[in-house]
GROMACS .gro file of C-alpha atoms in nm:
model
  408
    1UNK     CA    1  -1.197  -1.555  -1.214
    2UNK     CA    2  -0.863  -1.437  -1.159
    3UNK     CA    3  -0.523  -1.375  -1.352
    4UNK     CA    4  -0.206  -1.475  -1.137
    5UNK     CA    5   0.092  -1.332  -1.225
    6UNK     CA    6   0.446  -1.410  -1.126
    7UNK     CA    7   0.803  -1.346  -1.180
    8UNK     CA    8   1.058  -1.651  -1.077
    9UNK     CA    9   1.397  -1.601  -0.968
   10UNK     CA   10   1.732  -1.781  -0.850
   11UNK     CA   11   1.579  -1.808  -0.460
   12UNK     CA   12   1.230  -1.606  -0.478
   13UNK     CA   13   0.870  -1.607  -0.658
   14UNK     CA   14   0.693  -1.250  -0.654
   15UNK     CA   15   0.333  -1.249  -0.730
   16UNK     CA   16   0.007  -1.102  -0.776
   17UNK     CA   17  -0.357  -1.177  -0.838
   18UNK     CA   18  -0.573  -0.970  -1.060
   19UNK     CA   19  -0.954  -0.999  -1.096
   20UNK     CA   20  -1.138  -1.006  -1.389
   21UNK     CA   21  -1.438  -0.793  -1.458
   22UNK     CA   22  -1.624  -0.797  -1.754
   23UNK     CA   23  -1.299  -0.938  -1.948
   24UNK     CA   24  -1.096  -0.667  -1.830
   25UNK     CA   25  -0.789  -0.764  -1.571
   26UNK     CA   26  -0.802  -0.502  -1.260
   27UNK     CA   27  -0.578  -0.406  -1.079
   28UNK     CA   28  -0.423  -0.665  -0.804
   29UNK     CA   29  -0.604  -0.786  -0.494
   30UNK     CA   30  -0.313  -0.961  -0.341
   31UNK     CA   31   0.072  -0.913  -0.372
   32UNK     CA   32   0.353  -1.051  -0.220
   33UNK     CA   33   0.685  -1.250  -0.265
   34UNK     CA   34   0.809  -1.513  -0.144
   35UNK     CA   35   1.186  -1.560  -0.020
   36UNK     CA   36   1.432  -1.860   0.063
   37UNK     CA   37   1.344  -2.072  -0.236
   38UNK     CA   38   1.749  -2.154  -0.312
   39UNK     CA   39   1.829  -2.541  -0.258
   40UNK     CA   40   1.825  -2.587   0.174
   41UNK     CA   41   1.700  -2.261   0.188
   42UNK     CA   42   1.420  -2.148   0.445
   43UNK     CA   43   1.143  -2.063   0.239
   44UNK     CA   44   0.920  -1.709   0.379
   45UNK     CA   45   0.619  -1.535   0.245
   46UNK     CA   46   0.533  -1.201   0.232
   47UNK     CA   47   0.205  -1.094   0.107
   48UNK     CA   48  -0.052  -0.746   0.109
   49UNK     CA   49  -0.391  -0.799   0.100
   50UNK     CA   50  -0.677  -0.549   0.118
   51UNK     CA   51  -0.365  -0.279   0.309
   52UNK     CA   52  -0.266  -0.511   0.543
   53UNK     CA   53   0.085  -0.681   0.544
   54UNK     CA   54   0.117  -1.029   0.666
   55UNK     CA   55   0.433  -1.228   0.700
   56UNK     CA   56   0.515  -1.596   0.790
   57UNK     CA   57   0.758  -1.878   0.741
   58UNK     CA   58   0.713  -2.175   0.546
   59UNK     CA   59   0.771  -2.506   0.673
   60UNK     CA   60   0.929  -2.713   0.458
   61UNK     CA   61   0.969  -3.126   0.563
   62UNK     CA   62   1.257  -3.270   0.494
   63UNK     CA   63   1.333  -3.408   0.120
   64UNK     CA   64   1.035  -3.185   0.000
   65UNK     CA   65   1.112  -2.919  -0.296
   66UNK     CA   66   1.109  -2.563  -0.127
   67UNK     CA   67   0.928  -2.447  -0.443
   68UNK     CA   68   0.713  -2.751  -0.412
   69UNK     CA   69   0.617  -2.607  -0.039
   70UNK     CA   70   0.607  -2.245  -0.156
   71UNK     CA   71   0.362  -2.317  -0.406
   72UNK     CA   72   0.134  -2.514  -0.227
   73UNK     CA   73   0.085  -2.224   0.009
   74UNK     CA   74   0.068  -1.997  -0.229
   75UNK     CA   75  -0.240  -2.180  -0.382
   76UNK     CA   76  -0.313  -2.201   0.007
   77UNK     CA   77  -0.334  -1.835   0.045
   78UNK     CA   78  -0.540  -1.782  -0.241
   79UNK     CA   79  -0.782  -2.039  -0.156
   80UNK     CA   80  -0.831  -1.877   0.167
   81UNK     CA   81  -0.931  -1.555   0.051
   82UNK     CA   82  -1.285  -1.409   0.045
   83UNK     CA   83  -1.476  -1.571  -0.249
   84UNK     CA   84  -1.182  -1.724  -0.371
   85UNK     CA   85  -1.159  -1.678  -0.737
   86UNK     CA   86  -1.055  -1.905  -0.966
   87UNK     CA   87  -0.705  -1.910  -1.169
   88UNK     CA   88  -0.748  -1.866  -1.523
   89UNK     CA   89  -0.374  -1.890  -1.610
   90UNK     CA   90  -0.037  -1.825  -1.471
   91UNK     CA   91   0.116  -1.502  -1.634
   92UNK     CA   92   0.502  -1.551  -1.638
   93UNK     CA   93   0.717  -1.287  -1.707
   94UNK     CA   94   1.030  -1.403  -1.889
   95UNK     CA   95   1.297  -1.174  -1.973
   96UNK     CA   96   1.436  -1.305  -2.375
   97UNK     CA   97   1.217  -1.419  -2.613
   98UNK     CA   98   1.471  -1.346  -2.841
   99UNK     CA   99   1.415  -1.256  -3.198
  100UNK     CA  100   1.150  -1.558  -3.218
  101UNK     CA  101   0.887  -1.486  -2.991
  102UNK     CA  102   0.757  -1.123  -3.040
  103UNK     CA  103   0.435  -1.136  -2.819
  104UNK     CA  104   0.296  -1.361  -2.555
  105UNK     CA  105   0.233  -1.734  -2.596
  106UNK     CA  106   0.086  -2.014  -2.415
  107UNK     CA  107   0.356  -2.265  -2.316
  108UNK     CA  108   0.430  -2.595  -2.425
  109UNK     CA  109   0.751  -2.793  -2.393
  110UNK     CA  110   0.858  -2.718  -2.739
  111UNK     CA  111   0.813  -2.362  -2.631
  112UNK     CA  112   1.025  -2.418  -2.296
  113UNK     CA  113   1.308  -2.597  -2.497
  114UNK     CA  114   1.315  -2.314  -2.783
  115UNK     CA  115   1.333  -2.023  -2.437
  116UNK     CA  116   1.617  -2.213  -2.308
  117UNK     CA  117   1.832  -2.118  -2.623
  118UNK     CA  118   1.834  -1.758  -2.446
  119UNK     CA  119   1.956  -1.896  -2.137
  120UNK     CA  120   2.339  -1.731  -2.160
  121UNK     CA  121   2.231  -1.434  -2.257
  122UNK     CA  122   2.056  -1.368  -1.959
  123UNK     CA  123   2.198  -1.572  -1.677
  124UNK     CA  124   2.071  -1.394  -1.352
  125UNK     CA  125   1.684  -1.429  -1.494
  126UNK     CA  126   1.603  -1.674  -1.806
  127UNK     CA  127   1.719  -2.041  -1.645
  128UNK     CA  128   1.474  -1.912  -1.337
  129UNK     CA  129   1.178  -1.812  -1.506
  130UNK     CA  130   1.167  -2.072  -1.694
  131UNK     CA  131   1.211  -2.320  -1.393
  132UNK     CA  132   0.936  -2.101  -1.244
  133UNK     CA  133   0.734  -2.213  -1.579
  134UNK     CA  134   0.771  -2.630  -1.518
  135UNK     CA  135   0.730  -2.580  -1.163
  136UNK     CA  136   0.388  -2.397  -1.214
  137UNK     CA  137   0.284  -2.642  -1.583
  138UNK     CA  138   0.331  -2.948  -1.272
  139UNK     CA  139   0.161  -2.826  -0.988
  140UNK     CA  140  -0.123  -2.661  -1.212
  141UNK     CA  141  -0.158  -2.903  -1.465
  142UNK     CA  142  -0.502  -2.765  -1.580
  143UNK     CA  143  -0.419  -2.393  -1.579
  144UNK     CA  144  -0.248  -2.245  -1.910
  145UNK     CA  145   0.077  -2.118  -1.844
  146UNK     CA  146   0.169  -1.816  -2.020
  147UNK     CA  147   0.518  -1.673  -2.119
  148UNK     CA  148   0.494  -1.291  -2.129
  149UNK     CA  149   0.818  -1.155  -2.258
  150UNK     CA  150   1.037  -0.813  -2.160
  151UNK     CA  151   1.181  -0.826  -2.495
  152UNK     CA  152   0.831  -0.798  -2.708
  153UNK     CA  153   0.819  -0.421  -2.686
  154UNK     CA  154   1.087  -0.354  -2.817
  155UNK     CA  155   1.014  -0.602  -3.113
  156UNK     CA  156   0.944  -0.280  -3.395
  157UNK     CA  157   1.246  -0.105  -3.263
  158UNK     CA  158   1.444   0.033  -3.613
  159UNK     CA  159   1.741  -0.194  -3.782
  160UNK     CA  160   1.949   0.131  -3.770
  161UNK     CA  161   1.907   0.080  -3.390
  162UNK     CA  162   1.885  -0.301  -3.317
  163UNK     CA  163   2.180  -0.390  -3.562
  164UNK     CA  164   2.591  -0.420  -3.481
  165UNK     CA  165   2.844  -0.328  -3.660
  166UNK     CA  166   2.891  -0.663  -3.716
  167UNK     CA  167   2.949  -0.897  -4.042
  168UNK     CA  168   2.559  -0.998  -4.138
  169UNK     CA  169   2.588  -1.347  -4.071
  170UNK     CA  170   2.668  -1.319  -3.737
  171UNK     CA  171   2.337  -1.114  -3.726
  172UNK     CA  172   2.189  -1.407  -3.925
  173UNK     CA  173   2.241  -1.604  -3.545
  174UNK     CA  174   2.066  -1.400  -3.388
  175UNK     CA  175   2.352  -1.135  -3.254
  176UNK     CA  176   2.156  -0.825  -3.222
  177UNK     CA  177   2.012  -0.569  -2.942
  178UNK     CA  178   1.680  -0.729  -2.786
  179UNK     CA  179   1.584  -0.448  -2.515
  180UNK     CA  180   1.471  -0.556  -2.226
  181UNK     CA  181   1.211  -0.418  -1.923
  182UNK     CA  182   0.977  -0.430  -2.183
  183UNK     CA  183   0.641  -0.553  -1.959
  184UNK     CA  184   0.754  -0.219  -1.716
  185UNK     CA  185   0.776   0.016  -2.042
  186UNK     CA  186   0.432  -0.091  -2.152
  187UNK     CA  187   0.231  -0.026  -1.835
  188UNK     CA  188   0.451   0.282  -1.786
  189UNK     CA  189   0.354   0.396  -2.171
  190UNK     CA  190  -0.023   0.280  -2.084
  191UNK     CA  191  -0.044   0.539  -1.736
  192UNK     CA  192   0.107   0.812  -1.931
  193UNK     CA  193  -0.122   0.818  -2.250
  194UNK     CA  194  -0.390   0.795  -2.014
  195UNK     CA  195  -0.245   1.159  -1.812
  196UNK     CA  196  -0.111   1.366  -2.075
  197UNK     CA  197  -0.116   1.384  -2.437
  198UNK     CA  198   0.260   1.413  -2.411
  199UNK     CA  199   0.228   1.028  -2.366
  200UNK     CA  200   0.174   0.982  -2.742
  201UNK     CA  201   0.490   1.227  -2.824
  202UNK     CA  202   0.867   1.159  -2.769
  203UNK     CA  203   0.928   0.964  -2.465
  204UNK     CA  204   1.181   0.883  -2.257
  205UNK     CA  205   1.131   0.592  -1.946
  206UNK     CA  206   1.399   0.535  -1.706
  207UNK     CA  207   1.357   0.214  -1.523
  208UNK     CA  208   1.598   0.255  -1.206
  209UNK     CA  209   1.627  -0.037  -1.019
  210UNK     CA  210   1.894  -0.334  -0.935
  211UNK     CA  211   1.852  -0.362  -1.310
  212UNK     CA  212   1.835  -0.046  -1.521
  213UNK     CA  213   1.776   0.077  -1.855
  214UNK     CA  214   1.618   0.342  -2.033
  215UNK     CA  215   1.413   0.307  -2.357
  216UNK     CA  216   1.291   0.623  -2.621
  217UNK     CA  217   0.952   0.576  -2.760
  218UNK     CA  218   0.768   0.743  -2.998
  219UNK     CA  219   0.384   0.745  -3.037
  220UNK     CA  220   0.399   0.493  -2.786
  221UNK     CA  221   0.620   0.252  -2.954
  222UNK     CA  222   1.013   0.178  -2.866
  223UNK     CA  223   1.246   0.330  -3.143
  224UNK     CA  224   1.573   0.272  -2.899
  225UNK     CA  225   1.677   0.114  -2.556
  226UNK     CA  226   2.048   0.104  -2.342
  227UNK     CA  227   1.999  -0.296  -2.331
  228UNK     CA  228   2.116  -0.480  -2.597
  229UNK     CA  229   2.202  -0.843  -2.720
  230UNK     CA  230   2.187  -0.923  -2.338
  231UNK     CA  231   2.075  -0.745  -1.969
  232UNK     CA  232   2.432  -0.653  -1.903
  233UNK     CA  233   2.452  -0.329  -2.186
  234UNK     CA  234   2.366   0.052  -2.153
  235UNK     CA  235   2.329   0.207  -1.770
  236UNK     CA  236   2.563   0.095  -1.520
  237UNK     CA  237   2.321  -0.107  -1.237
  238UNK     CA  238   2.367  -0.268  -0.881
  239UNK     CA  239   2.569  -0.564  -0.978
  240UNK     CA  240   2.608  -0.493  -1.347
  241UNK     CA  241   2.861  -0.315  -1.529
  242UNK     CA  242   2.651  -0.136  -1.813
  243UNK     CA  243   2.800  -0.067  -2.099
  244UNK     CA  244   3.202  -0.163  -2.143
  245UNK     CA  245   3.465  -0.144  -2.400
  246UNK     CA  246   3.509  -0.534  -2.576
  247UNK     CA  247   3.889  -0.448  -2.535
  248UNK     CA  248   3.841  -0.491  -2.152
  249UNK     CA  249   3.709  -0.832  -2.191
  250UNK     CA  250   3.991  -0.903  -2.458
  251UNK     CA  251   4.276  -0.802  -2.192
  252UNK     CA  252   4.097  -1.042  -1.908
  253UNK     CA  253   4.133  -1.306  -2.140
  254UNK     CA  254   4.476  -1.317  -2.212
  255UNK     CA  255   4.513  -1.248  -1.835
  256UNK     CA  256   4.403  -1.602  -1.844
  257UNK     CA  257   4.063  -1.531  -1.649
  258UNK     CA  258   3.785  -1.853  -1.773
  259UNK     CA  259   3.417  -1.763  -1.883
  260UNK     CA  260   3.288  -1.814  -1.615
  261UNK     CA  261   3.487  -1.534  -1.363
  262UNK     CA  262   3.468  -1.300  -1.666
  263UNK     CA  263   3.051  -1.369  -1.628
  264UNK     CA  264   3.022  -1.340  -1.262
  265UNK     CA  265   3.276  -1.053  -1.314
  266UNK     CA  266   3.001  -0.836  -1.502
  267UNK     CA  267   2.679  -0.948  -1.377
  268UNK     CA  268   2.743  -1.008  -0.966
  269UNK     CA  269   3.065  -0.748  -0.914
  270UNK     CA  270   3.016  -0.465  -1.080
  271UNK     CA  271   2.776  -0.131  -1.096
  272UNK     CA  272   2.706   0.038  -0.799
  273UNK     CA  273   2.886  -0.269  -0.591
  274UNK     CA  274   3.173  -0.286  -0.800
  275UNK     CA  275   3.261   0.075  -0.805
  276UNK     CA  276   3.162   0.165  -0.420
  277UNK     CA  277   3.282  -0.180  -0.251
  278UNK     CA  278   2.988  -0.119   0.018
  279UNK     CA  279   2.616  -0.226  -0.136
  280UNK     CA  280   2.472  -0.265  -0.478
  281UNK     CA  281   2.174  -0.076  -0.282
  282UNK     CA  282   2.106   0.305  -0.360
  283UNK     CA  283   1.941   0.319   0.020
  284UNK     CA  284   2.270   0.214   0.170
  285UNK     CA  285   2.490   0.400  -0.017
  286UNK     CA  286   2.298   0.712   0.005
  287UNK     CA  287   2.342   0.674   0.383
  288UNK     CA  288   2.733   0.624   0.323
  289UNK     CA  289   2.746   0.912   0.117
  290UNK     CA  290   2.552   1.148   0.345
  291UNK     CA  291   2.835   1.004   0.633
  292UNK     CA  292   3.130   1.117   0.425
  293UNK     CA  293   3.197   0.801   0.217
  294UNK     CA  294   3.388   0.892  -0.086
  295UNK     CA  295   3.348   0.555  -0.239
  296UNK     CA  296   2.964   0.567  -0.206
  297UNK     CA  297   3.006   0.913  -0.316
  298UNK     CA  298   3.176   0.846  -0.631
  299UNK     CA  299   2.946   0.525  -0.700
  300UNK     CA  300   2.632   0.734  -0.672
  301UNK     CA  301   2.795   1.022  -0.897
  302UNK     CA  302   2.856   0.769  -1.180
  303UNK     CA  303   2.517   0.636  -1.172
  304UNK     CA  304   2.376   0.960  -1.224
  305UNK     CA  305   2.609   1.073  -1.491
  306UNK     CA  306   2.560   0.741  -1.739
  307UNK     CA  307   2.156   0.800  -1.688
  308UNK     CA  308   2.200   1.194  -1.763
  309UNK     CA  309   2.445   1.083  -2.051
  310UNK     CA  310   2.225   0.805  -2.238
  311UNK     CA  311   1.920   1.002  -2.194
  312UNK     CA  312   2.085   1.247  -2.415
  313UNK     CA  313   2.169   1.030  -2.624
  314UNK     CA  314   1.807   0.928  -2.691
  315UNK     CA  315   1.695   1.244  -2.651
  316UNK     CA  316   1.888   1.278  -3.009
  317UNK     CA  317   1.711   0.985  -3.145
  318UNK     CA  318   1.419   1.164  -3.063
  319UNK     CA  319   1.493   1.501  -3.231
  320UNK     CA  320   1.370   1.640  -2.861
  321UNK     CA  321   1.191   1.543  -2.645
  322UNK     CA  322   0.801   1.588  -2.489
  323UNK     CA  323   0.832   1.386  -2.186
  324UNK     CA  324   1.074   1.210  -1.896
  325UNK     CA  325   0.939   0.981  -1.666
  326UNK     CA  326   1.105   0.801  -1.400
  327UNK     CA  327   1.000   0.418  -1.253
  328UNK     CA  328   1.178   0.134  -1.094
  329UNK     CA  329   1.281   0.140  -0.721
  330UNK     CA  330   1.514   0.364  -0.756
  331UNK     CA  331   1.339   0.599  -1.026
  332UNK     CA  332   1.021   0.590  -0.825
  333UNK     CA  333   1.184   0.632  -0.480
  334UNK     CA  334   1.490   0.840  -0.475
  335UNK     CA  335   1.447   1.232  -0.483
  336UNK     CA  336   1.752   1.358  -0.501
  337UNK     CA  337   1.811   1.134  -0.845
  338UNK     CA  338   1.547   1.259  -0.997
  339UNK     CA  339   1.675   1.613  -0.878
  340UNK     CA  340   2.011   1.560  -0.978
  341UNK     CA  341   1.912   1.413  -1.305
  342UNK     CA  342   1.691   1.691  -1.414
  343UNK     CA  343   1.893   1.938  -1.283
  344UNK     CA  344   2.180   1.831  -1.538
  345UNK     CA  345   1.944   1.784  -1.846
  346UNK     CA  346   1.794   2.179  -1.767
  347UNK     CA  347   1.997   2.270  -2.061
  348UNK     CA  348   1.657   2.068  -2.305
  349UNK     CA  349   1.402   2.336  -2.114
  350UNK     CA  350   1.331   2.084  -1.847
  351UNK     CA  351   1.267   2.216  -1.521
  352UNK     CA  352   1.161   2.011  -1.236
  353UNK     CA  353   0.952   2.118  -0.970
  354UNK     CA  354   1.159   1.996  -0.562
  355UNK     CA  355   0.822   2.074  -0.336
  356UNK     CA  356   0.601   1.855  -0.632
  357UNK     CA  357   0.921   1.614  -0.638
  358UNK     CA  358   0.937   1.587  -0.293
  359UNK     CA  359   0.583   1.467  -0.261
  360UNK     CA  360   0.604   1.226  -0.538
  361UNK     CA  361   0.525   0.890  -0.293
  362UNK     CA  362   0.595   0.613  -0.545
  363UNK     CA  363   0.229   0.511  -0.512
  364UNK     CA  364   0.015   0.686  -0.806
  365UNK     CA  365   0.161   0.836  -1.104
  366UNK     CA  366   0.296   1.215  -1.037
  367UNK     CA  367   0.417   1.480  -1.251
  368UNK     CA  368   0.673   1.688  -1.095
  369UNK     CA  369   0.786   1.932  -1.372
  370UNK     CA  370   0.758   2.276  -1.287
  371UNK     CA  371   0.524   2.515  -1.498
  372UNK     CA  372   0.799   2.669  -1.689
  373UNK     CA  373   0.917   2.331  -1.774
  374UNK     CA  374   0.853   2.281  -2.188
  375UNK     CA  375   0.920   1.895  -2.124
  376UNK     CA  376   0.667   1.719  -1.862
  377UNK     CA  377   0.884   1.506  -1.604
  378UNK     CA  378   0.681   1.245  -1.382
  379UNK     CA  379   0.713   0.950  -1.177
  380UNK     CA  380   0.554   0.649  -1.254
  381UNK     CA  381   0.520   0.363  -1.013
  382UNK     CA  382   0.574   0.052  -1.273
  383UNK     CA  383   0.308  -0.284  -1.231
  384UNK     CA  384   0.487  -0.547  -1.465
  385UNK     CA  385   0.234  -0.810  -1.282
  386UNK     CA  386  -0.047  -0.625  -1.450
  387UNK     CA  387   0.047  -0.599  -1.765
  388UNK     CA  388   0.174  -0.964  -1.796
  389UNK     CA  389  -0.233  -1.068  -1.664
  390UNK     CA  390  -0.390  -0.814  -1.948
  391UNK     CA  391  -0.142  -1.012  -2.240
  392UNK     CA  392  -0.230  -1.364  -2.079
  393UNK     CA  393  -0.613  -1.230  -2.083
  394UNK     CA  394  -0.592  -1.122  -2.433
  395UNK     CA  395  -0.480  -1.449  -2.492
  396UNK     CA  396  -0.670  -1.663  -2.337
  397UNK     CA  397  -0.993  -1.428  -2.571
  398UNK     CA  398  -0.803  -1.473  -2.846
  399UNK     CA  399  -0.780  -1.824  -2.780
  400UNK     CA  400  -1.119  -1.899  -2.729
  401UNK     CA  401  -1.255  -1.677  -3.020
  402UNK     CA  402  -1.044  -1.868  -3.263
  403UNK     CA  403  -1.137  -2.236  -3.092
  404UNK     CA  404  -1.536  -2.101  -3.138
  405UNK     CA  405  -1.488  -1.986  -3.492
  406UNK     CA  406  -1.319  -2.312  -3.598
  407UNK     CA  407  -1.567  -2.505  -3.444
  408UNK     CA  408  -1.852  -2.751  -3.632
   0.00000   0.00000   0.00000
């Protein structure tokens, strides 16, 4: 029996299957994503499977649903493998679940109707996943779909923090902070209470990636986060501006620019695109940079800055700080970041350690703080997949314990 996870977007479907043994979920046996699911696209798979990459193209026949034709050979694939388990449920991740749903649930079309409420506040992800969901609820019929949301850990987070200066019935419709990266924070909380007892003290995760945010957690539980109402506040990202004055957005509109250029504006133009004009993609515009590129330069320079800046800010939130950790594809991959970063936050007694940050692979969890360092600094390669098959496990129990105690 077997847990398959996924995450839907606008044109791909990543995935992963996790065993179960003895009721626990383990860790994934096959991984992949699959690309080219837009309308006329050309669908490909990539997968992993026991260390060895595989790669092939899908053929899709004409009038058939590219999704339609990626999921069939996704079921394909995992039919084919050795002792082919059998799919327990379909762990989705979906990014709001607003102020209404607070932990996982089991889907049902009131449940996809209620989701799509969120839909404008988080444009690049919500309408996908949740296409991902009826795709999945037809060609699974039998297989419980389950909705595992980035918002839920940040559900306890203080009214001091989640509130806006804002009159109270505006708060009353749900205008609030939310958080978001939520199924990252909790593996990434999970791996470090497992390392260090500094796991159970004040926290600070930074998950570095296309998207980005950072989130302050103490005894293992979120007390504040850069994302807000929607994915667009707090650390500036590859397409998205991050925090911004509300007087910019005022000005554009009596410029006379429409909704919907303001929207693509600060979710698709802006962040590390925006500001360099070359790539959204830390890779590239490292290589710029290292060539003599001012603009990559000066792209890569504010990045750094607003995650040294907000993770003071937290750090204040805090009243200190035990612990920095670093995840994401950029947190988990770029060394001179992390370098850079730390470097600028020496001033808390955090020192980090270049040969132990060097060696940090983005495969295992690694501390990289030096032994002077009075605040513990590691890297933590996130799993979102797993944690959204452990919450569909525990429900699926939970499920099942209820249905037997209610029986006749």
């Amino acid at each position: 029996m077997a847990i398959l996870a996924v995450n839907a977007g606008s044109s791909s479907l990543k995935f992963s299957l996790h065993p179960l043994l003895g009721g626990q979920v383990q860790p994934h046996v096959l991984s992949g994503n699959i690309q080219g699911l837009e309308p006329g696209g050309s669908p490909e798979m990539g997968w992993q499977y026991r260390g060895a990459k595989h790669h092939r193209a899908l053929a899709a026949h004409e009038g058939a649903s590219v999704f339609a034709v990626a999921l069939d050979s996704l079921r394909e694939l995992i039919q084919g493998l050795d002792g082919a388990p059998a799919i327990d449920a379909v762990a989705h991740r979906v990014v709001h679940g607003g102020g209404e749903f607070t932990a996982s649930v089991c889907v049902t079309e009131e449940v996809l109707s209620r989701l799509a409420r969120f839909n404008s506040l988080a444009p690049l992800h919500q309408p996908h996943n949740l296409e991902g969901i009826r795709r999945f609820r037809t060609a699974m019929p039998q297989v419980p779909q389950i909705a595992c949301f980035d918002t839920a850990f940040h559900a306890a987070m203080p009214e001091v923090d989640y509130a806006f200066a804002l009159p109270r019935e505006l708060r009353a419709q749900g205008v609030r902070r939310y958080g978001f990266h939520g199924l990252s924070y909790q593996y990434i909380m999970s791996v470090l209470q497992e390392k260090t007892l500094r796991g159970r003290g004040r926290v600070v995760m930074a998950h570095l990636g296309n998207g980005a945010s950072l989130c302050a957690a103490q005894d293992g539980t979120s007390v504040a986060t850069t994302m807000g109402f929607s994915a667009l506040d707090g650390l500036m990202m590859g397409t998205r501006s991050g925090s911004l004055d509300a007087g910019v957005l005022l000005y554009l509109l009596e410029q006379g620019w429409t909704h919907a250029q303001i929207e693509r504006l600060l979710y698709k133009q802006s962040g590390l695109l925006g500001v360099s004009g070359i790539s959204a993609d830390m890779r590239r515009l490292r290589e710029e940079a290292a060539e003599g590129s001012a603009d990559a330069q000066c792209a890569i320079a504010q990045f750094t800055h607003r995650v040294v800046r907000e993770t003071g800010a937290l750090t204040a939130c805090l009243g200190g700080l035990d612990l920095l950790a670093f995840s994401g594809g950029i947190g988990e991959n770029d060394v001179l970041l992390r370098q850079q970063v730390c470097e600028r936050l020496a001033w808390t007694g955090l020192h980090i350690d270049a040969q132990r940050n060097r060696a940090a692979d983005g495969k295992q969890a690694w501390a990289i703080h030096a032994p002077d360092s009075r605040i513990e600094i590691w890297v933590v390669p996130t799993d979102e997949g797993r944690v959204a098959a452990r919450e569909a496990a525990a429900l699926l129990e939970s499920t099942q314990a209820l249905q037997q105690a209610c029986a006749p």
